[in-house]
């Protein structure tokens, strides 16, 4: 099995590609037509330093990488069973795998560079010789949790991304701790939450494209797993604001193929050196981050089984009394009592990074749980993910559902889309679950919004396009956090999550980047 690596931004240099442009005049001419300028001239002369301008850097590197790959094939090198690119290089990996043709890839990269270059005011800082856990601890200790881990290149080569003033503060703090740091020559906070506007605009741009089936395995920076073809557009857009998990991606590669037949296109060999470092470092037995999940009304420990199938996170469902494995316990209808119970389940399991996720009723309970965790002085979650619910300061649309007569109650649940058809055929099962569901909806009706300061926890709100929520309903989650709110909309109704587990897993994984 062979592997091919494609470098990303940072490997550009004046004079790059000169011989390739000469050997591949047709592709070079097509690239110049798309770009509207003389690319060989730009690479040869670097006028006004434009080669370091993201708008030019990304398309230039894409073309040079593509020509280098084509050139290697003509010289008899294998196409590669596994393809892996670093950030921008991922576009070359997808091009090599046949996801899109040369010009289409260049158009995508051109737009990506344009959008990313608009985000000013940010900076990036390379941190050398310290582990992820050590760096996170230092950031927490010095109140720098608003910085994101943009690149996880090796066990000891990390890159922080964030507002320029905060990066300068991190540079000072880490320097005082004798941690080696180096500022990157970039003008924005790439691969961080500050790229959210670029990510969203790029996602809209990608809707105008269709992608072909992949001919080889392409490992995604964002997930460190092979691309799922149906999620190709979403993964590409999310990558802009998500971490480049190069270390984990290479580890995945090493578990599936050796390095004897691994080559890097171009002549920098920066990726090859990182791969050798990773190969020489035993894989640390770091515990998997936990994702504590709170089920929706009627849900039990199986509610998030689909999510667990698509993520390396340790998915732990906090089950309410009277549900699933706790079916023999009395049902609870008071939100405070439920949150007490949820807190008891996780209190002694906060020994590693964790996040909270809740859908519908579970979203409000997870939100209240965040506040209880803060009140107790326990370690805060890395992220709160919520779906299928408006901001909790707004009254729930389902607050009176528990009052409905039986026939109307079931008809309403049918419209919500969460009722298995076979359940309607068994009166005894209906009666059994009606008791559980009514208790859960009673808890939703009893919800009272806490008048407390917002959380210092990033929130991501997910919703279905066919749900009843307006943009303002979802945007109301912003009131609950001092951090910028992230939102995603998916096709589907209130239970869109059942068709979107891979995407939700990807978003949950990226929630630990901060």
Tab-separated table of C-alpha atoms in Angstrom, residues 16 27 89 135 171-172 174 207 213 221 274 303 324 362 367 377 419 492 509:
chain	number	residue	atom	x	y	z
A	16	UNK	CA	8.946	27.104	-6.722
A	27	UNK	CA	-1.961	22.691	-17.189
A	89	UNK	CA	-2.785	20.190	0.682
A	135	UNK	CA	-0.383	23.241	26.744
A	171	UNK	CA	3.773	34.164	23.571
A	172	UNK	CA	4.779	36.075	26.692
A	174	UNK	CA	4.717	30.490	27.424
A	207	UNK	CA	-23.349	24.085	-2.840
A	213	UNK	CA	-16.551	9.253	-5.972
A	221	UNK	CA	-7.440	16.759	8.637
A	274	UNK	CA	6.967	15.229	10.767
A	303	UNK	CA	-30.364	7.598	21.915
A	324	UNK	CA	-33.524	2.511	29.791
A	362	UNK	CA	-31.678	17.253	26.522
A	367	UNK	CA	-27.473	23.811	29.646
A	377	UNK	CA	-16.608	24.692	40.993
A	419	UNK	CA	-42.252	8.119	17.025
A	492	UNK	CA	-34.456	17.404	8.009
A	509	UNK	CA	-14.711	16.120	17.632
